């Protein structure tokens, strides 16, 4: 809060497409999709209409013993898209992580393997900030203070291509990290329930990208040693990395890579809070029992909220109504061209679908905040992570938006180095 003495809050009155407008009418291009949730722009007519329509029918009913059309339709569509045919709903990403971790542990317990209680994640990973999710998160600023409260989890070397040695290819480095993972798992698998991983892009690590090869190796290792693989696609799901789900770049279907997938953020196009954990028939079956304690127990008041499910269905409908992924390829190519023209001290220019990132070489320790403030002056919402500047915009960018995004980013960096 004290930082706001220097960086006053920006009061936003309305949004339209990729733009936010403050109470004085000044516009800011939302280059981070309001923390990665907005897919098709602000004030999106199809999503808005679906929520209004649902509001006239049913705002909410508990899912214990009840059901409703939006939650059934959404579950069926998500099953078709992923090959994972069972869904558990909550309202936020951290809850999805908690649910997947609990379900994995409980599966092994129901299977007579109660020693499999530990979890693995990658160094610099981010899976949310409730206590269970924080234990598998490895971002010091979020974890250090609360470490005494947390369960221990091991963090494996991150395949982040920036960490490759000079002359080492991204693939060779990812393979080396997979070897390290395999050695650890071979030694500890009797205690391990699951590996949780952000497929292809570790967002909060600073848009760290790695090749699909690592996911393929991780899957094979998990299968060999009886561990679940939890794909945390909370940030990268719904087209963000160029395919509907990032896992599809490692195998034809999500279900070929993951036992669980966690979805949230873009699932409602950035309109309402919703998350889902999808899993397989095989895992579902482990909980199908007359004894209540063998069932999966996780009570959540707003589970399957009809308004949020309708927003999600409307969001999915936009992927079939328009050639979204093909159009995003053009947009991404244009963003890449703009970045190629930047005459600044940049390293590690990288892109995966609609995530474009680079690292700025600067000795200003306050670069991230200064760049954020400079961008605001230029009509741009940019949130650098350390020295990493990234673009993760809504999918509705116009040519004029792209030109503004590039020009304002360039100016903001120049003013804050
Ligand atoms: C944002 C995020 C979460 C947490 O989601 P919340 O809704 O903020 O709790 C978890 N995992 C990843 C990869 C995320 O980007």
XYZ file of C-alpha atoms and ligand atoms in Angstrom:
432
model
C 0.000 0.000 0.000
C 2.830 2.377 0.810
C 4.135 2.165 -2.759
C 0.903 3.803 -3.878
C 2.202 7.086 -2.483
C 4.368 7.098 -5.615
C 2.180 4.972 -7.868
C -1.435 6.127 -7.381
C -4.248 3.642 -8.025
C -5.759 3.890 -11.503
C -9.552 4.187 -11.229
C -11.057 2.282 -14.182
C -14.575 3.192 -15.262
C -15.133 0.966 -18.299
C -13.519 -1.303 -20.856
C -13.873 -1.930 -24.572
C -11.948 -4.524 -26.581
C -8.296 -4.505 -25.535
C -8.724 -1.131 -23.806
C -9.481 0.081 -20.281
C -10.607 3.669 -19.654
C -10.148 5.566 -16.403
C -12.618 7.983 -14.842
C -11.040 10.865 -16.797
C -11.500 8.955 -20.071
C -7.794 8.168 -20.558
C -7.291 4.801 -22.282
C -4.832 2.019 -21.380
C -4.238 -0.927 -23.689
C -4.508 -4.014 -21.476
C -1.307 -5.809 -22.531
C -1.572 -8.335 -19.679
C -5.254 -9.262 -20.149
C -5.941 -8.030 -16.597
C -3.593 -10.635 -15.105
C -4.073 -13.216 -17.820
C -7.831 -13.710 -17.443
C -9.283 -11.797 -20.375
C -9.298 -13.651 -23.704
C -11.642 -11.838 -26.069
C -11.524 -8.279 -24.793
C -13.532 -6.193 -22.365
C -17.264 -5.622 -22.856
C -17.426 -8.698 -25.105
C -21.006 -8.874 -26.473
C -21.429 -12.683 -26.664
C -20.209 -13.388 -23.122
C -22.137 -10.435 -21.728
C -25.377 -11.594 -23.381
C -24.964 -15.150 -22.071
C -24.576 -13.934 -18.481
C -27.595 -11.623 -18.804
C -29.682 -14.475 -20.209
C -28.646 -16.814 -17.396
C -29.384 -14.127 -14.813
C -33.056 -14.199 -15.877
C -33.243 -17.978 -15.299
C -31.100 -19.152 -12.393
C -28.276 -17.380 -10.596
C -27.171 -20.277 -8.413
C -28.145 -23.583 -6.895
C -25.993 -25.872 -4.780
C -24.558 -28.827 -6.707
C -24.856 -31.304 -3.805
C -27.764 -33.446 -4.964
C -28.720 -30.945 -7.689
C -27.587 -30.141 -11.188
C -28.358 -27.707 -14.012
C -27.894 -27.464 -17.750
C -24.922 -25.040 -17.861
C -22.736 -27.210 -15.614
C -23.644 -30.381 -17.533
C -22.967 -28.786 -20.926
C -19.702 -27.259 -19.769
C -18.494 -30.561 -18.314
C -19.329 -32.366 -21.553
C -17.546 -29.800 -23.689
C -14.442 -29.774 -21.479
C -14.402 -33.581 -21.536
C -14.545 -33.567 -25.326
C -11.736 -31.013 -25.557
C -9.361 -32.748 -23.139
C -10.265 -36.455 -23.033
C -10.639 -36.089 -19.248
C -14.267 -36.887 -18.543
C -14.802 -35.894 -14.904
C -14.910 -32.356 -13.543
C -14.742 -30.785 -10.088
C -15.534 -27.053 -9.951
C -14.320 -24.270 -7.681
C -13.922 -20.512 -8.077
C -10.207 -19.770 -8.359
C -6.914 -21.199 -9.485
C -5.429 -21.843 -6.048
C -8.494 -23.925 -5.130
C -8.041 -25.945 -8.327
C -4.460 -26.711 -7.276
C -5.613 -27.730 -3.781
C -8.280 -30.007 -5.246
C -5.855 -31.719 -7.629
C -3.272 -32.266 -4.850
C -5.877 -33.625 -2.427
C -7.407 -35.870 -5.067
C -4.032 -37.298 -6.063
C -3.087 -38.086 -2.457
C -6.537 -39.540 -1.739
C -6.372 -41.718 -4.866
C -3.165 -43.386 -3.603
C -4.653 -43.794 -0.135
C -7.768 -45.491 -1.557
C -5.386 -47.711 -3.553
C -3.545 -48.901 -0.450
C -0.479 -46.680 -0.981
C -0.751 -44.246 1.953
C 2.985 -43.407 1.893
C 2.602 -41.458 -1.354
C 2.032 -38.114 0.359
C 4.623 -35.790 -1.223
C 4.499 -33.568 -4.267
C 7.045 -32.452 -6.827
C 7.067 -29.213 -8.781
C 9.577 -27.198 -10.796
C 11.900 -24.501 -9.531
C 10.345 -21.045 -10.013
C 6.900 -22.594 -10.456
C 3.663 -20.848 -9.487
C 0.513 -22.740 -8.543
C -1.354 -20.297 -6.274
C -0.945 -19.000 -2.740
C -3.175 -20.942 -0.370
C -1.031 -23.096 1.930
C -1.143 -26.299 -0.124
C -0.630 -24.498 -3.420
C 2.111 -22.337 -1.901
C 4.036 -25.480 -0.930
C 4.401 -26.433 -4.588
C 5.006 -22.802 -5.612
C 8.665 -21.737 -5.756
C 8.711 -17.942 -5.980
C 10.701 -16.634 -2.993
C 8.784 -13.371 -2.534
C 5.527 -15.336 -2.021
C 6.871 -18.371 -0.143
C 9.694 -17.286 2.184
C 7.588 -15.580 4.860
C 5.096 -18.449 5.115
C 7.606 -21.297 4.862
C 7.099 -22.373 8.533
C 3.413 -23.037 7.759
C 3.945 -25.149 4.691
C 4.258 -28.830 3.832
C 7.635 -29.616 2.267
C 7.721 -30.193 -1.480
C 10.754 -30.775 -3.677
C 11.385 -28.447 -6.614
C 13.084 -29.965 -9.661
C 15.405 -28.002 -12.000
C 13.351 -25.800 -14.311
C 13.732 -26.505 -18.047
C 13.500 -22.692 -18.629
C 15.475 -22.308 -21.885
C 17.179 -19.162 -20.556
C 19.114 -21.385 -18.146
C 20.771 -23.446 -20.903
C 24.540 -23.213 -20.976
C 26.326 -21.348 -23.756
C 26.126 -23.464 -26.902
C 23.537 -25.833 -25.385
C 20.233 -26.099 -27.280
C 16.892 -25.601 -25.499
C 16.113 -29.263 -26.185
C 19.423 -30.528 -24.835
C 18.951 -28.466 -21.688
C 15.340 -29.686 -21.244
C 16.553 -33.280 -21.651
C 19.212 -32.690 -18.981
C 16.522 -31.368 -16.596
C 14.370 -34.419 -17.354
C 17.335 -36.646 -16.425
C 17.547 -34.868 -13.067
C 13.799 -35.353 -12.560
C 14.118 -39.041 -13.371
C 16.965 -39.556 -10.907
C 14.971 -37.910 -8.109
C 11.782 -39.797 -8.873
C 13.607 -43.130 -9.094
C 14.935 -42.589 -5.574
C 11.745 -41.224 -3.954
C 8.734 -42.561 -5.862
C 7.328 -44.575 -2.951
C 6.745 -41.240 -1.184
C 5.563 -39.255 -4.208
C 1.932 -38.724 -5.178
C 2.249 -36.319 -8.112
C 4.297 -33.919 -10.178
C 2.538 -30.580 -10.757
C 3.748 -28.529 -13.672
C 2.906 -25.430 -15.741
C 2.997 -26.794 -19.314
C 5.388 -24.956 -21.710
C 5.353 -21.562 -19.967
C 6.086 -20.841 -16.297
C 4.187 -17.559 -16.083
C 5.089 -16.006 -12.741
C 8.721 -17.123 -13.178
C 8.863 -14.408 -15.861
C 7.292 -16.182 -18.852
C 9.944 -18.908 -18.736
C 9.452 -21.084 -21.814
C 10.602 -24.633 -22.491
C 10.153 -27.187 -25.287
C 7.363 -29.848 -25.329
C 10.045 -32.521 -25.076
C 10.244 -31.934 -21.321
C 6.528 -32.624 -20.900
C 6.875 -35.852 -22.888
C 9.767 -36.979 -20.726
C 7.964 -35.974 -17.514
C 4.910 -37.965 -18.580
C 6.985 -41.070 -19.295
C 8.785 -40.764 -15.941
C 5.500 -40.351 -14.043
C 4.056 -43.422 -15.739
C 7.132 -45.538 -15.123
C 7.185 -44.720 -11.398
C 3.454 -44.460 -10.603
C 3.075 -40.702 -10.062
C 0.247 -38.513 -11.265
C 1.016 -35.647 -13.585
C -1.031 -32.538 -12.762
C -1.042 -30.045 -15.649
C -1.626 -26.551 -14.258
C -3.041 -24.828 -17.349
C -4.652 -22.067 -15.280
C -2.649 -19.439 -17.176
C -1.830 -21.232 -20.443
C -5.152 -22.951 -21.217
C -7.706 -21.781 -23.795
C -5.455 -20.999 -26.718
C -2.840 -18.904 -24.961
C 0.158 -20.914 -26.188
C -1.156 -21.437 -29.718
C -3.077 -24.687 -29.132
C -6.296 -24.959 -27.135
C -4.276 -26.472 -24.292
C -0.489 -26.350 -23.994
C -0.314 -30.125 -23.356
C -1.488 -30.673 -26.946
C 1.969 -29.619 -28.128
C 3.406 -32.695 -26.395
C 0.744 -35.263 -27.368
C -2.509 -35.358 -29.365
C -4.749 -35.008 -26.320
C -4.423 -33.555 -22.826
C -5.364 -36.989 -21.433
C -2.240 -38.461 -23.085
C -0.055 -36.168 -20.960
C -1.921 -35.463 -17.736
C -3.973 -37.278 -15.091
C -5.380 -33.947 -13.927
C -5.692 -30.585 -15.615
C -6.376 -27.404 -13.631
C -8.225 -24.654 -15.496
C -9.242 -21.143 -14.433
C -8.320 -17.555 -15.457
C -9.409 -17.461 -19.126
C -12.110 -20.111 -18.664
C -14.841 -17.435 -18.424
C -13.098 -14.996 -20.760
C -12.210 -12.926 -17.708
C -15.813 -12.319 -16.650
C -16.493 -14.398 -13.541
C -14.560 -16.495 -11.031
C -14.508 -20.163 -11.990
C -12.036 -23.021 -11.939
C -12.225 -26.670 -12.856
C -10.111 -29.754 -12.209
C -10.636 -32.420 -14.843
C -9.554 -36.009 -14.417
C -9.834 -39.473 -15.931
C -12.353 -42.321 -15.551
C -9.612 -44.316 -13.877
C -9.076 -41.783 -11.097
C -12.795 -41.151 -10.705
C -13.354 -44.879 -10.198
C -11.011 -44.939 -7.171
C -13.496 -42.759 -5.264
C -16.695 -44.558 -6.295
C -17.609 -46.260 -3.040
C -20.406 -46.680 -0.519
C -18.187 -45.310 2.250
C -18.357 -41.518 2.322
C -14.743 -41.220 3.497
C -13.549 -42.927 0.307
C -15.339 -40.324 -1.761
C -13.579 -37.107 -2.653
C -14.408 -34.524 0.004
C -13.949 -30.860 -0.812
C -16.844 -28.575 0.035
C -17.091 -25.404 -1.995
C -20.120 -23.112 -1.687
C -20.161 -21.757 -5.232
C -19.169 -24.958 -7.013
C -20.576 -25.067 -10.541
C -22.093 -21.575 -10.371
C -24.520 -21.286 -13.328
C -23.586 -17.702 -14.251
C -19.890 -18.595 -14.406
C -20.625 -21.786 -16.356
C -22.643 -19.795 -18.914
C -19.762 -17.318 -19.259
C -17.446 -20.294 -19.853
C -19.810 -21.816 -22.437
C -19.995 -18.473 -24.254
C -16.202 -18.249 -24.191
C -15.897 -21.746 -25.691
C -18.485 -20.828 -28.340
C -16.205 -18.014 -29.532
C -13.481 -20.557 -30.328
C -15.828 -22.395 -32.694
C -17.609 -19.334 -34.125
C -14.319 -17.783 -35.299
C -10.935 -19.196 -36.437
C -9.386 -17.872 -33.206
C -6.208 -19.962 -33.118
C -5.393 -19.282 -36.793
C -5.987 -15.562 -36.381
C -3.827 -15.528 -33.254
C -0.953 -16.929 -35.338
C -1.117 -13.810 -37.518
C -1.351 -11.539 -34.492
C 1.590 -13.274 -32.836
C 3.664 -12.966 -36.027
C 2.926 -9.232 -36.129
C 3.911 -8.836 -32.470
C 7.156 -10.690 -33.185
C 7.905 -8.391 -36.136
C 7.338 -5.331 -33.955
C 9.674 -6.728 -31.321
C 12.361 -7.456 -33.939
C 12.454 -3.705 -34.676
C 13.195 -2.748 -31.046
C 16.575 -1.058 -30.817
C 17.164 -1.703 -27.094
C 19.482 -3.885 -24.975
C 17.248 -6.983 -24.908
C 18.057 -10.664 -24.436
C 16.036 -13.891 -24.638
C 13.369 -12.689 -27.064
C 10.822 -15.499 -26.947
C 7.278 -16.293 -27.973
C 4.839 -19.162 -27.519
C 1.484 -18.413 -29.164
C -0.013 -15.262 -27.654
C 2.723 -14.864 -25.039
C 5.652 -12.722 -26.177
C 8.469 -11.886 -23.761
C 12.014 -10.572 -23.521
C 14.466 -9.553 -20.816
C 15.802 -6.006 -20.578
C 19.469 -5.518 -19.729
C 19.458 -2.725 -17.154
C 21.001 -1.977 -13.779
C 17.945 -0.135 -12.483
C 16.822 -2.271 -9.513
C 13.374 -0.614 -9.699
C 12.983 -1.337 -13.402
C 9.710 -3.311 -13.135
C 7.832 -0.614 -11.236
C 9.353 2.272 -13.192
C 8.494 0.608 -16.493
C 4.939 -0.060 -15.294
C 4.529 3.622 -14.363
C 6.076 4.838 -17.632
C 3.779 2.538 -19.625
C 0.730 3.998 -17.871
C 1.807 7.489 -18.967
C 1.871 6.162 -22.537
C -1.596 4.593 -22.303
C -0.498 1.012 -21.698
C -1.031 -1.515 -18.907
C 2.233 -3.469 -18.711
C 3.408 -5.436 -15.645
C 7.071 -6.438 -16.012
C 8.274 -9.294 -13.787
C 11.800 -8.358 -12.683
C 13.619 -7.527 -15.901
C 11.173 -9.495 -18.046
C 8.723 -7.488 -20.119
C 5.891 -9.530 -21.599
C 2.861 -9.109 -23.794
C -0.084 -11.371 -23.013
C -2.908 -9.350 -24.599
C -6.532 -10.281 -25.332
C -6.993 -12.087 -28.659
C -8.913 -9.168 -30.211
C -5.965 -6.848 -30.977
C -6.439 -4.657 -34.065
C -3.547 -3.489 -36.266
C -3.772 -0.092 -34.573
C -3.644 -1.775 -31.138
C -0.497 -3.688 -32.126
C 1.195 -0.505 -33.329
C 0.294 1.287 -30.090
C 1.432 -1.650 -27.958
C 4.861 -1.697 -29.608
C 5.374 2.074 -29.608
C 4.283 2.573 -25.983
C 6.331 -0.428 -24.767
C 9.462 0.854 -26.503
C 9.002 4.333 -25.016
C 8.296 2.976 -21.520
C 11.442 0.834 -21.522
C 13.598 3.716 -22.732
C 12.303 5.914 -19.917
C 12.843 3.324 -17.171
C 16.214 1.675 -17.945
C -2.858 -17.502 -11.510
C -2.345 -18.878 -11.382
C -2.757 -19.712 -10.316
C -3.636 -19.237 -9.200
O -4.881 -18.762 -9.627
P -5.714 -17.795 -8.637
O -7.063 -17.722 -9.275
O -5.003 -16.486 -8.632
O -5.732 -18.444 -7.299
C -2.263 -21.003 -10.295
N -1.446 -21.460 -11.262
C -1.043 -20.698 -12.283
C -0.155 -21.272 -13.327
C -1.458 -19.365 -12.374
O -1.010 -18.582 -13.355
